[in-house]
PDB file of C-alpha atoms in Angstrom:
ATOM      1  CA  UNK A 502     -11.528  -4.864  12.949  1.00  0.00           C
ATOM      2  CA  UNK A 503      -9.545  -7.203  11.137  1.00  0.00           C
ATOM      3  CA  UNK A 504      -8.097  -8.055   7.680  1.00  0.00           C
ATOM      4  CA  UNK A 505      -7.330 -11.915   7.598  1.00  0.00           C
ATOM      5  CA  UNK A 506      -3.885 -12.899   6.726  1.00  0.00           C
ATOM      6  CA  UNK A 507      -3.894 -15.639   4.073  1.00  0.00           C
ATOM      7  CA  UNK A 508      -1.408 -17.684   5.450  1.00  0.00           C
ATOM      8  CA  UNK A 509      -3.157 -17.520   8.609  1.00  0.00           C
ATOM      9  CA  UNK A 510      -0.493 -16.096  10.927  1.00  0.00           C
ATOM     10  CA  UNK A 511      -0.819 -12.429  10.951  1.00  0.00           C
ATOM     11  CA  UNK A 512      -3.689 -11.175  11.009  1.00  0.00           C
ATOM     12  CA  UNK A 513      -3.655  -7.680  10.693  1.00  0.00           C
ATOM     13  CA  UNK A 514      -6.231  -5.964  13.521  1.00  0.00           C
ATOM     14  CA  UNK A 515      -7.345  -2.656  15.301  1.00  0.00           C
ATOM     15  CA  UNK A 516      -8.189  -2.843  18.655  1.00  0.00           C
ATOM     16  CA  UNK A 517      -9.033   0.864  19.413  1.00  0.00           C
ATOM     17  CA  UNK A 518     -12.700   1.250  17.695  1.00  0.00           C
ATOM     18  CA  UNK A 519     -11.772   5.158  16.869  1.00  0.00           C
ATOM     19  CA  UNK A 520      -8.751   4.092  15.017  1.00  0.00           C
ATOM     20  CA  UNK A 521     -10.771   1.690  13.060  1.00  0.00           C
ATOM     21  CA  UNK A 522     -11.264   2.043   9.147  1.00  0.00           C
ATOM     22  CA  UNK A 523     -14.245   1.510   7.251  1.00  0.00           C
ATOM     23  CA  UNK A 524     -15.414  -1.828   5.609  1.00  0.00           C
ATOM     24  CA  UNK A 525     -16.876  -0.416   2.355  1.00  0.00           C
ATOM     25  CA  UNK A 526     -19.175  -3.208   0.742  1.00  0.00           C
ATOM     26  CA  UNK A 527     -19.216  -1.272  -2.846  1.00  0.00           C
ATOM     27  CA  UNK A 528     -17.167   1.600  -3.734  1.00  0.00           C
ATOM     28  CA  UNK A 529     -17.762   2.678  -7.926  1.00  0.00           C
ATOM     29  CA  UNK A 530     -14.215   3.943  -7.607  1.00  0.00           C
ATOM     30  CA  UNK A 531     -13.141   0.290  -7.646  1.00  0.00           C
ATOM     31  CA  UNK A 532     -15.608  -0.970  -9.852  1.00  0.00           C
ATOM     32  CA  UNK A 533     -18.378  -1.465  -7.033  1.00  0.00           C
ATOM     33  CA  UNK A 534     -16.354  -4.059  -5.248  1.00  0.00           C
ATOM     34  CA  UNK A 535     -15.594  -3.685  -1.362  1.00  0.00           C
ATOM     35  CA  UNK A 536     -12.860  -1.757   0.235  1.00  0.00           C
ATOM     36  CA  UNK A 537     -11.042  -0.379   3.149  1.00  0.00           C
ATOM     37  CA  UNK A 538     -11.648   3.145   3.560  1.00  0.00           C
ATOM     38  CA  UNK A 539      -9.374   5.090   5.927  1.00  0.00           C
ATOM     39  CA  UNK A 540     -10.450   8.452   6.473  1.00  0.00           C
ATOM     40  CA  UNK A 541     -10.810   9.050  10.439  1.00  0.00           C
ATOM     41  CA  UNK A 542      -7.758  10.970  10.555  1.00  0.00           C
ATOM     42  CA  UNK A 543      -3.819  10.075  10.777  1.00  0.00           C
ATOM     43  CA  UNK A 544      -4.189   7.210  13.376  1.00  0.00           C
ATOM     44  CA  UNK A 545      -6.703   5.287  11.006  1.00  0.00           C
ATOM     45  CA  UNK A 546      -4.828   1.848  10.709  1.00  0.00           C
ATOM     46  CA  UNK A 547      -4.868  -1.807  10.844  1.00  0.00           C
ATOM     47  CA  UNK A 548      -1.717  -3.601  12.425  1.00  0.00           C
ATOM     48  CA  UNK A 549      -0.605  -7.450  12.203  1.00  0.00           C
ATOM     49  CA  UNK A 550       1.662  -9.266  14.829  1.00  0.00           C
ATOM     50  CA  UNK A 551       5.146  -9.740  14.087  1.00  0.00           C
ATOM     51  CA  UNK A 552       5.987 -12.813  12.316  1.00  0.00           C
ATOM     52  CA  UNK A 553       7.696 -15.402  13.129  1.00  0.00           C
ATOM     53  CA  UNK A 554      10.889 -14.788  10.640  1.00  0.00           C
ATOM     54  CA  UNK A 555      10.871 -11.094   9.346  1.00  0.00           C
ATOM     55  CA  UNK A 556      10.663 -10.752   5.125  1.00  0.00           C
ATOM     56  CA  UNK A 557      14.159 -10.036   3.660  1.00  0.00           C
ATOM     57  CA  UNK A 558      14.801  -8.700   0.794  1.00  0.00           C
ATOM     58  CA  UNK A 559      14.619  -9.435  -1.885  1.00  0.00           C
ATOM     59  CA  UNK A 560      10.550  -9.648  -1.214  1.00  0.00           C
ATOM     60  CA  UNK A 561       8.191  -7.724  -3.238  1.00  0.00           C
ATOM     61  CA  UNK A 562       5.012  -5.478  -1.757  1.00  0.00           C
ATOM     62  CA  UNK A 563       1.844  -4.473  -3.764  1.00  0.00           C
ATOM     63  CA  UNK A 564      -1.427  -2.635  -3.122  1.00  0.00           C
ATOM     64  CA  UNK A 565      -3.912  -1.964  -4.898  1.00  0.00           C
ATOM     65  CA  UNK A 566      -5.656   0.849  -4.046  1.00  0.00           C
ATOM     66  CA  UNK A 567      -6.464   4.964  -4.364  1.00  0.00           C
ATOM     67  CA  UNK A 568      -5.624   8.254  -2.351  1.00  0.00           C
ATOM     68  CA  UNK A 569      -8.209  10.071  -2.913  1.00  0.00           C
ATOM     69  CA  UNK A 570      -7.629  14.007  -2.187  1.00  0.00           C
ATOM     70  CA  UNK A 571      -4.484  15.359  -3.887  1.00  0.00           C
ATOM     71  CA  UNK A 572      -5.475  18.484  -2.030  1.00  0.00           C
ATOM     72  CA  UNK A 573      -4.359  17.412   1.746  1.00  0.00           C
ATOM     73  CA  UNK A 574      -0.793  17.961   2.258  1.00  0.00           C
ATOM     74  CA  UNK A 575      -0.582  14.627   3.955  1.00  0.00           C
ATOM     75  CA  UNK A 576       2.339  12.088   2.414  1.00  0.00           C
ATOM     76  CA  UNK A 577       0.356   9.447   3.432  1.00  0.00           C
ATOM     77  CA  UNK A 578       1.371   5.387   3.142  1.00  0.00           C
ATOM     78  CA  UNK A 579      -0.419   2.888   1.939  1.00  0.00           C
ATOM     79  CA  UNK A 580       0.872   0.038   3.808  1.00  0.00           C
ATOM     80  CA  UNK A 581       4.159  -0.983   5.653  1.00  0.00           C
ATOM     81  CA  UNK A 582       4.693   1.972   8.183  1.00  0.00           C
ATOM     82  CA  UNK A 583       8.344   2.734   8.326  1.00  0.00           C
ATOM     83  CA  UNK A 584       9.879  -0.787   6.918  1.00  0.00           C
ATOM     84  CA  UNK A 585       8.530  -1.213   3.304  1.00  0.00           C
ATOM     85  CA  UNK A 586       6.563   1.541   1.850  1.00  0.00           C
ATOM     86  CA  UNK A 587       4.371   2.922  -0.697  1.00  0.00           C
ATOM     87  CA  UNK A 588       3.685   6.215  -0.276  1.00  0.00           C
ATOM     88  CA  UNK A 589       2.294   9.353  -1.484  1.00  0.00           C
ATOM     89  CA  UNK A 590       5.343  12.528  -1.607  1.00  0.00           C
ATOM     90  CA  UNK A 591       4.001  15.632  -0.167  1.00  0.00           C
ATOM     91  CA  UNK A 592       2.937  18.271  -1.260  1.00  0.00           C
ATOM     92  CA  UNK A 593       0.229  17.484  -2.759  1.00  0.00           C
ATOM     93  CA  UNK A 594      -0.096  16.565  -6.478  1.00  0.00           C
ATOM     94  CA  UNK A 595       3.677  15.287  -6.403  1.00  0.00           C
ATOM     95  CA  UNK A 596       4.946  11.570  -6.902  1.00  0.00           C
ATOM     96  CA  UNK A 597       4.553   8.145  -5.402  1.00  0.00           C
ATOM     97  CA  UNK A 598       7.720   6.817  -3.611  1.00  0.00           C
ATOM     98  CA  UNK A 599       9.028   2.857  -2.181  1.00  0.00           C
ATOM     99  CA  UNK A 600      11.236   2.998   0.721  1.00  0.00           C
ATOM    100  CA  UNK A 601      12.333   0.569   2.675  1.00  0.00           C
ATOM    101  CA  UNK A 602      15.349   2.650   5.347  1.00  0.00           C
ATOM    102  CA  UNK A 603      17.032   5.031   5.539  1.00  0.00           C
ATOM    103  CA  UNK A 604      19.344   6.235   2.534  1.00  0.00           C
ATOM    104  CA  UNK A 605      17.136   4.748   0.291  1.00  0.00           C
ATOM    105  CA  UNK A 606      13.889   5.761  -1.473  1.00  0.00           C
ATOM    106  CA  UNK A 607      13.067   5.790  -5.333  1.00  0.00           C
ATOM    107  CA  UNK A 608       9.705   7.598  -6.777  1.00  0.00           C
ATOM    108  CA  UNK A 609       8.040   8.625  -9.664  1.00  0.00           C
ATOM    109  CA  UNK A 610       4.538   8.764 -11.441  1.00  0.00           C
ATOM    110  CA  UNK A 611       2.948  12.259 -10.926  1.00  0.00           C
ATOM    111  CA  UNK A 612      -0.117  11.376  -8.277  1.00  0.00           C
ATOM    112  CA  UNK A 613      -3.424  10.880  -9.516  1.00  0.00           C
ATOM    113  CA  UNK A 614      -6.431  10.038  -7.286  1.00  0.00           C
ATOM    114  CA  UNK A 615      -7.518   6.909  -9.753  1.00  0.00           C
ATOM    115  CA  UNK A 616      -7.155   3.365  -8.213  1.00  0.00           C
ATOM    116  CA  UNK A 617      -3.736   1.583  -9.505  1.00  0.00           C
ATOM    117  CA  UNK A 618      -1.786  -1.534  -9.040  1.00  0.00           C
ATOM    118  CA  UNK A 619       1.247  -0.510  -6.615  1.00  0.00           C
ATOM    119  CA  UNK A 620       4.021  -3.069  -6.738  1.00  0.00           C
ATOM    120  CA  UNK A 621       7.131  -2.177  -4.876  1.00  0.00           C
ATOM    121  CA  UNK A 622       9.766  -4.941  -5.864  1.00  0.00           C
ATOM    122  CA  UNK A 623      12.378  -4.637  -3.135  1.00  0.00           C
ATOM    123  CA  UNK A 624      16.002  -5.470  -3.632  1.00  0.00           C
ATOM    124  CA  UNK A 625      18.165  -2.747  -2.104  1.00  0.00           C
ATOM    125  CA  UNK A 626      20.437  -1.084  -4.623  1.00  0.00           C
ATOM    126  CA  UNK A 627      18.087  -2.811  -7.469  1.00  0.00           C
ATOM    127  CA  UNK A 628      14.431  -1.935  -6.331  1.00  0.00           C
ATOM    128  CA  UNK A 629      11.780  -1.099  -8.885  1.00  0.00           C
ATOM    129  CA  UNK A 630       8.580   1.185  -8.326  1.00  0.00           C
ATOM    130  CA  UNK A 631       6.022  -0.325 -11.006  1.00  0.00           C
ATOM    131  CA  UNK A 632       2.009   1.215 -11.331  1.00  0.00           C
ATOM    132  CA  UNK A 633      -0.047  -1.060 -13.381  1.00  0.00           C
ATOM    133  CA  UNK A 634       2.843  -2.832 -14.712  1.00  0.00           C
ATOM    134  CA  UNK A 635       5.306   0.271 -15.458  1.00  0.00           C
ATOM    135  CA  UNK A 636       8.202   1.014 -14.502  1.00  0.00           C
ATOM    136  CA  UNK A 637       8.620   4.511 -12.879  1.00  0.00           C
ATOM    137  CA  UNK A 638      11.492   4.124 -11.094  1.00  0.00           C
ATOM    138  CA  UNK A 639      14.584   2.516 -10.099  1.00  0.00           C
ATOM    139  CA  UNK A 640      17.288   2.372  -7.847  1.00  0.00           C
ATOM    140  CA  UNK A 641      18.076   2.411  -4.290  1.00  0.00           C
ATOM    141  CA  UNK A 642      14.911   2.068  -1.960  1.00  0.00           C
ATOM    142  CA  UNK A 643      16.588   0.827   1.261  1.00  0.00           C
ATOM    143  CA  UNK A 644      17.761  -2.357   2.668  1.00  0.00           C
ATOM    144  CA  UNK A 645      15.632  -2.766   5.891  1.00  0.00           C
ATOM    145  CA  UNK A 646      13.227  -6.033   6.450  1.00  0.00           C
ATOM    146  CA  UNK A 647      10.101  -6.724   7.482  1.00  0.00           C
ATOM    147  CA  UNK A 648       9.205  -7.481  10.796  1.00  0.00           C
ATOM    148  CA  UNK A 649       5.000  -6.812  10.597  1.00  0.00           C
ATOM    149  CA  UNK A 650       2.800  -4.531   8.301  1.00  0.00           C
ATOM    150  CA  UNK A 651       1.073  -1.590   9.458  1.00  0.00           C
ATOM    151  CA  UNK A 652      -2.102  -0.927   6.572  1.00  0.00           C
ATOM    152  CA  UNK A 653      -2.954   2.626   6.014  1.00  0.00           C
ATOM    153  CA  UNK A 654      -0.232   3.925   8.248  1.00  0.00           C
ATOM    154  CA  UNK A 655      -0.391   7.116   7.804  1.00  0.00           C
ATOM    155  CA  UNK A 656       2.899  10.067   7.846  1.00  0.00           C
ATOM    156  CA  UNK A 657       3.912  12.187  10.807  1.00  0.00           C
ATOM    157  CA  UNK A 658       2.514  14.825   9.560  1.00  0.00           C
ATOM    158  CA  UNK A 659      -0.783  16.537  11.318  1.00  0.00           C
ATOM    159  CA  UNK A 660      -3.205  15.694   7.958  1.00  0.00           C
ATOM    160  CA  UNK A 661      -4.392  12.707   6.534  1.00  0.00           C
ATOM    161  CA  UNK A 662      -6.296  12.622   3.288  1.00  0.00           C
ATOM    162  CA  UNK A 663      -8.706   9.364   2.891  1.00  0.00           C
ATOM    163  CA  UNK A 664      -7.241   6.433   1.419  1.00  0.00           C
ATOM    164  CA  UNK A 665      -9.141   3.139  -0.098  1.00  0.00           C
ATOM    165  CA  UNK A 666      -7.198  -0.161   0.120  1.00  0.00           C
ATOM    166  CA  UNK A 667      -8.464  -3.226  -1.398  1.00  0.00           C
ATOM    167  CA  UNK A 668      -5.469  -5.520  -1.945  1.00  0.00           C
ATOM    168  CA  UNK A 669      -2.015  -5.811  -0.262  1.00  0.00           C
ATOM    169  CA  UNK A 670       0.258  -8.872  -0.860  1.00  0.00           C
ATOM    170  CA  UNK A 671       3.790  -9.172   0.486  1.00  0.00           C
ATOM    171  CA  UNK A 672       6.462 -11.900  -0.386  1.00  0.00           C
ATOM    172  CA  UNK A 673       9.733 -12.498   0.602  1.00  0.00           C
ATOM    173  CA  UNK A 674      10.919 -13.190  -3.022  1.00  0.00           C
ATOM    174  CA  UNK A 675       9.999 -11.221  -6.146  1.00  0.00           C
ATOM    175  CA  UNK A 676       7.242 -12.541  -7.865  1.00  0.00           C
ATOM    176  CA  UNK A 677       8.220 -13.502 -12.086  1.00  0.00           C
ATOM    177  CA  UNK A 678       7.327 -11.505 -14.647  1.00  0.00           C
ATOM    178  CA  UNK A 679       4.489 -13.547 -15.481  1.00  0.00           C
ATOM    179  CA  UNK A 680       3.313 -13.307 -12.382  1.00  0.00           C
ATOM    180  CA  UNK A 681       2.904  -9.510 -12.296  1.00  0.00           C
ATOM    181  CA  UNK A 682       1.647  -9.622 -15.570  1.00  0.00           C
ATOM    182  CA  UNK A 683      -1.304 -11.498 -14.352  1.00  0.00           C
ATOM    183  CA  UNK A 684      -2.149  -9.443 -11.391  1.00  0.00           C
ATOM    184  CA  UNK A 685      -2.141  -6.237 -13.711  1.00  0.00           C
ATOM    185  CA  UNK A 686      -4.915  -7.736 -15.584  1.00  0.00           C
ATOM    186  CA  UNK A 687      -6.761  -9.654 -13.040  1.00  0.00           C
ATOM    187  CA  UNK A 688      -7.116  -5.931 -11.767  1.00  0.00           C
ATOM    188  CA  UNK A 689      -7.861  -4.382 -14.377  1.00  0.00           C
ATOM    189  CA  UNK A 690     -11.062  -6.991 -15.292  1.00  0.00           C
ATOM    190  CA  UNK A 691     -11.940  -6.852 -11.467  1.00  0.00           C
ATOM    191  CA  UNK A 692     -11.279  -3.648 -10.581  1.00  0.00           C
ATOM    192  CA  UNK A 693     -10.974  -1.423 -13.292  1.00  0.00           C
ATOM    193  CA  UNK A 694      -7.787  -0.119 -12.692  1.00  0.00           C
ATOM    194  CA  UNK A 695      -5.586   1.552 -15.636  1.00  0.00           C
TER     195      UNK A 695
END
């Protein structure tokens, strides 16, 4: 029902019990630690309040997490709804994209259903898509802010394939170098990721 903002003031929550993911309390895909599994259909999805000052950019958003069926021509997000997201192109089998608005979106990475580091580093003209602490793309992602985040937020589209979310972290600076460096292989010793 709800995934506990750290800071304490944004909770993000489902009220509507069908909408609901699932609290997994072991999944081997990420290493047999727990996880968020959304796979009820396209509504699955946990959503916080606004908060009190939306994130500007520059702000950086990561998830770490897997989508699971490159079969299910779904374009599915990971987190962020229509503000700042990390998302899966459809078709299926195609590449991972950060947007954040309109005219702006930058992709890359062919999609693979193993669980990654996601780290969308948002700066409009000067974004940068990294998975597991690569570079795939650069450029122009969008310039819009962040008033609230939607988890699991699914696309328009009529399919959804299931998703597993363990981590998402938002700031509303880019984190260093160092920084990133250090989540990559926290990750990797925790949760086995690449």
């Amino acid at each position: 029902e709800t995934w506990p903002d750290e800071v304490g003031t944004a909770d993000a929550t489902q009220a509507n019990a069908s909408f609901r993911p699932l609290w997994k309390p072991s999944l081997a895909a990420f290493n047999n630690r727990p996880a968020i599994e959304f796979s009820g259909g396209r509504n699955d999805q946990l959503i916080s309040a606004n908060y009190a000052t939306a994130f500007t950019q520059p702000g950086e958003l990561v998830v770490i997490g897997r989508d699971y069926d490159d079969t299910v021509d779904d374009g599915g997000s990971f987190a962020s709804k229509d503000d700042w997201m990390i998302w899966r192109v459809p078709p299926a089998g195609t590449a991972w994209q950060l947007y954040a608005g309109s005219g702006g979106v930058i992709s890359g990475a062919i999609y693979d259903s193993d669980v990654h580091v996601f780290d969308g580093i948002l700066n409009t003209t000067a974004s940068d898509l990294q998975i597991d602490g690569t570079s795939v793309d650069t450029g122009n992602a969008g310039s819009k802010t962040l008033p609230n985040t939607t988890i699991g937020h699914p696309s328009s589209l009529s399919t959804y394939g299931t998703k597993g979310i363990t981590f998402v972290g938002i700031k509303d600076s880019a984190l260093s170098a160092a920084d990133r460096s250090d989540l990559v292989a926290w990750s990797q010793g925790y949760y086995s990721t690449p």
